mmCIF file of C-alpha atoms in Angstrom:
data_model
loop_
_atom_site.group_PDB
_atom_site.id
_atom_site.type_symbol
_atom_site.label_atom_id
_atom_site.label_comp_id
_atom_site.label_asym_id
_atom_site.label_seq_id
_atom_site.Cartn_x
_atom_site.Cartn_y
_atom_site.Cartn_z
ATOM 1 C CA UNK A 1 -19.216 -140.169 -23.360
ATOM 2 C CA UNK A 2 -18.164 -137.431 -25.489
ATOM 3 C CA UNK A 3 -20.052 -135.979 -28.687
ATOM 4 C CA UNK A 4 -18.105 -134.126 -31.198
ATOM 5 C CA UNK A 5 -20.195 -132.858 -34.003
ATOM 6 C CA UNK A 6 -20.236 -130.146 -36.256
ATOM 7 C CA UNK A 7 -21.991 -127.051 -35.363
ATOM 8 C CA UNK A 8 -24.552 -126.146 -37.976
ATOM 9 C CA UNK A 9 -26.066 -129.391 -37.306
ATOM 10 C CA UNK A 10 -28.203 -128.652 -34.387
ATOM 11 C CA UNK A 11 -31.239 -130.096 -36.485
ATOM 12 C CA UNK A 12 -30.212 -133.316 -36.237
ATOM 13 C CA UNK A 13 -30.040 -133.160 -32.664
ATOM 14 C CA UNK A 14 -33.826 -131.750 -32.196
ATOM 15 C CA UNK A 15 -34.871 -135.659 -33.363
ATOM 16 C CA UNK A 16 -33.225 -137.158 -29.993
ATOM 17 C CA UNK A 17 -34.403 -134.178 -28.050
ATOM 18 C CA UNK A 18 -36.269 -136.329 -25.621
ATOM 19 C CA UNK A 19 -34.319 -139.061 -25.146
ATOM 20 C CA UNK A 20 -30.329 -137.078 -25.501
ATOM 21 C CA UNK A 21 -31.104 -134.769 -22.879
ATOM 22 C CA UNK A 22 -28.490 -135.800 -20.100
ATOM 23 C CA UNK A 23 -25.719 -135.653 -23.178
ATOM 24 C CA UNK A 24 -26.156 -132.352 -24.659
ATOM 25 C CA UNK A 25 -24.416 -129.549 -22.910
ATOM 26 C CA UNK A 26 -21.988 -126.577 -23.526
ATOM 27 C CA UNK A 27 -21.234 -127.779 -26.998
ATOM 28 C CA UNK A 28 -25.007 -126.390 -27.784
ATOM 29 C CA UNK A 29 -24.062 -122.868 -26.636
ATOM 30 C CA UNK A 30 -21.965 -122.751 -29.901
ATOM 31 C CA UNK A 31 -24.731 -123.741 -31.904
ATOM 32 C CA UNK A 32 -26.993 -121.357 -30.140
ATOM 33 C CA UNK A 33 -24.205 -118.975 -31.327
ATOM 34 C CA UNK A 34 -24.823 -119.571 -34.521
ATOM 35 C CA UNK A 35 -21.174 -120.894 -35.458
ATOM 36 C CA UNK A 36 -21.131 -122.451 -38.847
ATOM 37 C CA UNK A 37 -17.818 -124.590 -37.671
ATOM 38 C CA UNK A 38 -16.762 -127.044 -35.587
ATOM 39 C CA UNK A 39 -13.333 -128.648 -34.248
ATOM 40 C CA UNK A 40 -12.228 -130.828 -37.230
ATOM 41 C CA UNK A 41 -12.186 -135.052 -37.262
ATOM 42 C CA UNK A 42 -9.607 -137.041 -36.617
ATOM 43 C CA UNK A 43 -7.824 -137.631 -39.613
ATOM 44 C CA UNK A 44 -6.693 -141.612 -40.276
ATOM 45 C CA UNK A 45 -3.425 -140.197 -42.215
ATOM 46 C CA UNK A 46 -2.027 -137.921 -39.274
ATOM 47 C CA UNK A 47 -0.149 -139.198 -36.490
ATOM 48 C CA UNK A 48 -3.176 -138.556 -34.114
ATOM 49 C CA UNK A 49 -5.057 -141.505 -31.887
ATOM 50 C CA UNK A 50 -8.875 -141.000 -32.282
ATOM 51 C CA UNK A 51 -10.298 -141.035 -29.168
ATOM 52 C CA UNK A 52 -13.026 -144.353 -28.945
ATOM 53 C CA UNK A 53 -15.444 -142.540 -26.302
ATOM 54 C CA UNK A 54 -15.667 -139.330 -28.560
ATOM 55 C CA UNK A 55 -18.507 -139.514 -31.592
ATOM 56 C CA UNK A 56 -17.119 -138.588 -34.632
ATOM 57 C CA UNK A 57 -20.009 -138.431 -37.584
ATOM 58 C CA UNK A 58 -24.119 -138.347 -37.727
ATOM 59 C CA UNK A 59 -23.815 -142.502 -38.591
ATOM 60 C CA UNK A 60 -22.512 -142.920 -34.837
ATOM 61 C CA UNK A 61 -24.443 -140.523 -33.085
ATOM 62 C CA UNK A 62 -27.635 -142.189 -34.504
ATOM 63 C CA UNK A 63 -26.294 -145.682 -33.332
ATOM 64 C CA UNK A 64 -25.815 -144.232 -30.461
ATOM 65 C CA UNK A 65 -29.721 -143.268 -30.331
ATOM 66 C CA UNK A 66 -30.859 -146.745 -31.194
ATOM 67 C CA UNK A 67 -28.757 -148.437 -28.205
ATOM 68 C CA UNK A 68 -30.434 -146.022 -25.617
ATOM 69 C CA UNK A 69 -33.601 -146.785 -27.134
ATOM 70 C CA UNK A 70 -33.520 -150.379 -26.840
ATOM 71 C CA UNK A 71 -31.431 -150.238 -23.279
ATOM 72 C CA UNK A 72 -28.223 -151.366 -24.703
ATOM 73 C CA UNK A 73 -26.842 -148.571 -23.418
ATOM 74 C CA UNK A 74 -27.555 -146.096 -20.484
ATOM 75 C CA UNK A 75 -26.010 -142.647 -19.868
ATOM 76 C CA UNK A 76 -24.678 -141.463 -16.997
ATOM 77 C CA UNK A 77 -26.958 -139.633 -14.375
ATOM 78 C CA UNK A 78 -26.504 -135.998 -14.330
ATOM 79 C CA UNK A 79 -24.518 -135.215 -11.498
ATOM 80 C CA UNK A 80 -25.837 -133.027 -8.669
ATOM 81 C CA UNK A 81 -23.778 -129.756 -8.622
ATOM 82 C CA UNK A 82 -23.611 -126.597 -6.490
ATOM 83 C CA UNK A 83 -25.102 -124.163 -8.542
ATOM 84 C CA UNK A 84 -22.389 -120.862 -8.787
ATOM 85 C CA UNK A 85 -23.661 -117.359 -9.671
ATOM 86 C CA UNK A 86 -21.643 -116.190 -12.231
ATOM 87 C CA UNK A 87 -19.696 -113.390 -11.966
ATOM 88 C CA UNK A 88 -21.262 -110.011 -13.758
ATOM 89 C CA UNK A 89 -19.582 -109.090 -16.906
ATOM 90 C CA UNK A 90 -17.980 -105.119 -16.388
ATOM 91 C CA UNK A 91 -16.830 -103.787 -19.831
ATOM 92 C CA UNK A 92 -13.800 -102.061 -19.003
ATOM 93 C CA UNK A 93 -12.938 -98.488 -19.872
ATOM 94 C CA UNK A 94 -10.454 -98.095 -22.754
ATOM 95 C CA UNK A 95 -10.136 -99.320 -26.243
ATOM 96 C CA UNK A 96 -8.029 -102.516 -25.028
ATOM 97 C CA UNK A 97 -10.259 -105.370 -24.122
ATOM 98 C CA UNK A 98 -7.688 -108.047 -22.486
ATOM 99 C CA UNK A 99 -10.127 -111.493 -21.924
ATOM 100 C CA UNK A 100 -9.168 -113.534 -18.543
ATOM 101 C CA UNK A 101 -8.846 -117.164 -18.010
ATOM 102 C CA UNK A 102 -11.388 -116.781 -15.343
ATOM 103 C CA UNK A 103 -14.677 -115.201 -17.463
ATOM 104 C CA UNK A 104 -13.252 -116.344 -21.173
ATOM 105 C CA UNK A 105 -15.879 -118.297 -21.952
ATOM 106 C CA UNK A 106 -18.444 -115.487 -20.542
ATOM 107 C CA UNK A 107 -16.587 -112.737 -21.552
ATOM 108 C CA UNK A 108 -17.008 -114.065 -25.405
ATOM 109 C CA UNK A 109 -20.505 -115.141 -25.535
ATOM 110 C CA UNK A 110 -20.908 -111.237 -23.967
ATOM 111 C CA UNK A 111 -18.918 -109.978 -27.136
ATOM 112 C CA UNK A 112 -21.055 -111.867 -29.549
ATOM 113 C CA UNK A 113 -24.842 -111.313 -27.930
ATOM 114 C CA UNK A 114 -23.603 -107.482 -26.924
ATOM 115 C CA UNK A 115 -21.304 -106.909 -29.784
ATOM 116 C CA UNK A 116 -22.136 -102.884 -30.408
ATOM 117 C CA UNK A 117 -20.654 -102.783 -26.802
ATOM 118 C CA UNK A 118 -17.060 -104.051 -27.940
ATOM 119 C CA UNK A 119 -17.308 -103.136 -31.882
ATOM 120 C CA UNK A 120 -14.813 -100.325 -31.374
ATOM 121 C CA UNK A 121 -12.755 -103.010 -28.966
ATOM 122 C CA UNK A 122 -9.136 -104.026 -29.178
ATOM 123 C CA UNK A 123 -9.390 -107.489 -28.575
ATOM 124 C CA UNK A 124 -6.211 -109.490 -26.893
ATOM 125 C CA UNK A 125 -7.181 -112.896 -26.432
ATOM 126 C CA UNK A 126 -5.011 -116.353 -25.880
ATOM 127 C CA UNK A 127 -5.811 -120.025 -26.425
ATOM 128 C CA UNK A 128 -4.896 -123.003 -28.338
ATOM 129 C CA UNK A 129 -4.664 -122.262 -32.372
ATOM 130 C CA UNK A 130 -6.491 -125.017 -34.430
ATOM 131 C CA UNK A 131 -8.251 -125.342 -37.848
ATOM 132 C CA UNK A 132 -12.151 -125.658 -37.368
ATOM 133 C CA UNK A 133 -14.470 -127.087 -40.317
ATOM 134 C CA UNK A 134 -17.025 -125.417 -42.612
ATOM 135 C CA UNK A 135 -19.985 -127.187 -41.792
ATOM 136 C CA UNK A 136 -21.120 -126.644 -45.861
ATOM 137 C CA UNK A 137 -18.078 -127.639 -47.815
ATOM 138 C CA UNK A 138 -15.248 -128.859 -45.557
ATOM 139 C CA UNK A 139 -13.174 -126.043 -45.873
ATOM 140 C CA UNK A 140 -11.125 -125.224 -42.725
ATOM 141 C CA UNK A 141 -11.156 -122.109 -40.656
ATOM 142 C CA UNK A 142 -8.144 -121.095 -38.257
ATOM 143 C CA UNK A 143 -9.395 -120.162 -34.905
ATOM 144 C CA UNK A 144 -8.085 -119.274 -31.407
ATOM 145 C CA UNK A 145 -10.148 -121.502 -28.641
ATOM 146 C CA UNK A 146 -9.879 -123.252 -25.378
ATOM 147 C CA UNK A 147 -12.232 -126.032 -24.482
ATOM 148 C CA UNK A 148 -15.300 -125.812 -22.120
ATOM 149 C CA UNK A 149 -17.640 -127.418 -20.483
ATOM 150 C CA UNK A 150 -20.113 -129.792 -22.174
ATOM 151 C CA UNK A 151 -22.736 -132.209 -22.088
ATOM 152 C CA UNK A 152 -19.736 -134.747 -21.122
ATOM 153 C CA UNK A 153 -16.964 -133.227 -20.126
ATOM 154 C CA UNK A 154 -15.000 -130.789 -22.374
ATOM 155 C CA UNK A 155 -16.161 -131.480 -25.255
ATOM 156 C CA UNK A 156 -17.992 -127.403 -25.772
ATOM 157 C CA UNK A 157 -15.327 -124.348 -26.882
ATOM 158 C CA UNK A 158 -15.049 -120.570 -26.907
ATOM 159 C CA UNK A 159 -13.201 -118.558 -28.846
ATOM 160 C CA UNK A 160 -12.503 -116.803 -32.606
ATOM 161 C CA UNK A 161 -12.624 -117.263 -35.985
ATOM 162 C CA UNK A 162 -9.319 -115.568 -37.210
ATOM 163 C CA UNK A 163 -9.065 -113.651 -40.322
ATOM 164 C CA UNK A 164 -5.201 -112.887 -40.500
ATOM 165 C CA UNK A 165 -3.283 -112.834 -44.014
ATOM 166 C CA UNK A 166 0.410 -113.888 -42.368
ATOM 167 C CA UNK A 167 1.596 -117.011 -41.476
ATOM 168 C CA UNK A 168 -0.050 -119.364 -39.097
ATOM 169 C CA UNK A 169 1.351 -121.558 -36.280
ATOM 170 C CA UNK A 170 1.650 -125.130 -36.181
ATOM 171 C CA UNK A 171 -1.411 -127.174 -34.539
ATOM 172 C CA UNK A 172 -2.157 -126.747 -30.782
ATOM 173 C CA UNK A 173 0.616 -123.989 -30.354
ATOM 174 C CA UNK A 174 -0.540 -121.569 -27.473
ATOM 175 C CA UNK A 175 -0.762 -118.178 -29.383
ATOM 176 C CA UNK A 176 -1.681 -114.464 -28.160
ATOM 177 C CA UNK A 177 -3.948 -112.797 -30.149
ATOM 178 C CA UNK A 178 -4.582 -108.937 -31.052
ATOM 179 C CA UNK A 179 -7.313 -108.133 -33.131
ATOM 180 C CA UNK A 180 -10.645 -106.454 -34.109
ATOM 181 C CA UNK A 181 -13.904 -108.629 -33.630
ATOM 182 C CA UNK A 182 -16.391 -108.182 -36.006
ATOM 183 C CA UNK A 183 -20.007 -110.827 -37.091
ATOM 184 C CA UNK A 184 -19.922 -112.628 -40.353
ATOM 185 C CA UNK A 185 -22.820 -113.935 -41.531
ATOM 186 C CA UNK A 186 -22.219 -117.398 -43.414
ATOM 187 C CA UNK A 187 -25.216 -118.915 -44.746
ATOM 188 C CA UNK A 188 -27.606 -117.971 -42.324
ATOM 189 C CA UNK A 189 -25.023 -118.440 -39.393
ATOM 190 C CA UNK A 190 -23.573 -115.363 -37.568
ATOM 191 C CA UNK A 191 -19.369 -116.474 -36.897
ATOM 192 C CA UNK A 192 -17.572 -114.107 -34.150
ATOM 193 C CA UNK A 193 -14.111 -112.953 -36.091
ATOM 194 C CA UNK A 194 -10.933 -111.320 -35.180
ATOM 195 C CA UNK A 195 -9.349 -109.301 -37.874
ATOM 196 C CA UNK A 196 -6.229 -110.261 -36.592
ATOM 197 C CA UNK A 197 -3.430 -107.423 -35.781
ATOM 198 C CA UNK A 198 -0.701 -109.801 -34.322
ATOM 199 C CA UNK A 199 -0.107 -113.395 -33.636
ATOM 200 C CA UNK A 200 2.649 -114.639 -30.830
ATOM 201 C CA UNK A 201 3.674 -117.806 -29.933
ATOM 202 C CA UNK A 202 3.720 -118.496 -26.556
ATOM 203 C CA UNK A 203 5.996 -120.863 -25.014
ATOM 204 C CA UNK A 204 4.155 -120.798 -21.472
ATOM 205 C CA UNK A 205 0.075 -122.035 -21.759
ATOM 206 C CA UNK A 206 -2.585 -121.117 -19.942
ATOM 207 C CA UNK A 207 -5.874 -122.971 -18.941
ATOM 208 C CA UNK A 208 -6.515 -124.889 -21.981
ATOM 209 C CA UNK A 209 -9.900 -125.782 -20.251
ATOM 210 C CA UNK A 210 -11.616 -123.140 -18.866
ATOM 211 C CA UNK A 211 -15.091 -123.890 -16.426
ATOM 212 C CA UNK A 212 -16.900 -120.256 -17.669
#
């Protein structure tokens, strides 16, 4: 079971603290982030098939709630895993900061909780391109990402905000990014942006889910 939900709603999430546990996963680090977006909703009038395991708004998620309350519905065990020390993050010498499919995830929560280290950074990052959603008024936010792990599955992200003032690729198109990261603060939240330099389209994809 998957749980897509927007980002600056991490309050609603403190009321099934005790009983959500085994759901909530990588998709908090985002929150913990402070990200005032989140991957849009499906929308009914574009060719897209909604997927009926992922949640979609707060009316589900609290259904959701009730059913494990009463015992209609159990979630899955946690499974047992080998626990993997993470590699260290080295800040390379150099103003060009290149991100790897192997650390991306890593590599950008390091940017954003040690971001006087990479301020003067180059940043050349790749992913999928999407729109994400304003968690305050809908508005939509183009962003460079790849999925992660989550509380079920890969249903968490990394990635940037993009502030670029040329054209945009279509949906899902695997784009290379150059830019210069820099902390906005909207609304209390603190959103990890590239001031984008270039944008190329990329015939060849990488890892579009990456494990750290």
């Amino acid at each position: 079971m998957q749980i897509t939900r927007r980002i600056g709603s991490f309050r609603l999430l403190l009321l099934a603290a005790d009983i959500m546990i085994v759901l909530f996963g990588a998709s908090c680090s985002s929150r913990q982030k402070g990200y005032s977006v989140s991957l849009q909703k499906k929308d009914s009038n574009e060719n897209q098939t909604s997927n009926p395991a992922v949640i979609y708004d707060d009316d589900e998620f609290f259904d959701l709630i009730q059913k494990i309350e009463s015992g209609e519905y159990e979630p899955e065990p946690i499974r047992e895993e080998e626990i993997v020390e993470p590699e260290p993050i080295v800040i390379p010498e150099g103003d060009i900061l290149e991100i790897k499919e192997n650390l991306f995830i890593t590599q950008i929560n390091d940017i954003y909780f040690n971001f006087e280290s990479y301020a003067k950074k180059t940043i050349v990052v790749e992913g999928m391109f999407t729109y994400f959603v304003s968690y305050f008024d809908d508005s939509k936010v183009p962003a460079v990402y790849r999925l992660g792990p989550g509380c079920c599955g890969n249903d968490g992200w990394g990635g940037f905000l993009l502030d670029y003032s040329g054209k945009f690729p279509e949906e899902n198109e695997w784009i290379r990014v150059t830019g210069k990261p820099y902390i906005k603060e909207t609304n209390g939240f603190a959103d990890l942006y590239l001031k984008v330099m270039s944008i190329e389209v990329k015939t060849e994809r990488g890892a579009e889910f990456v494990r750290q």
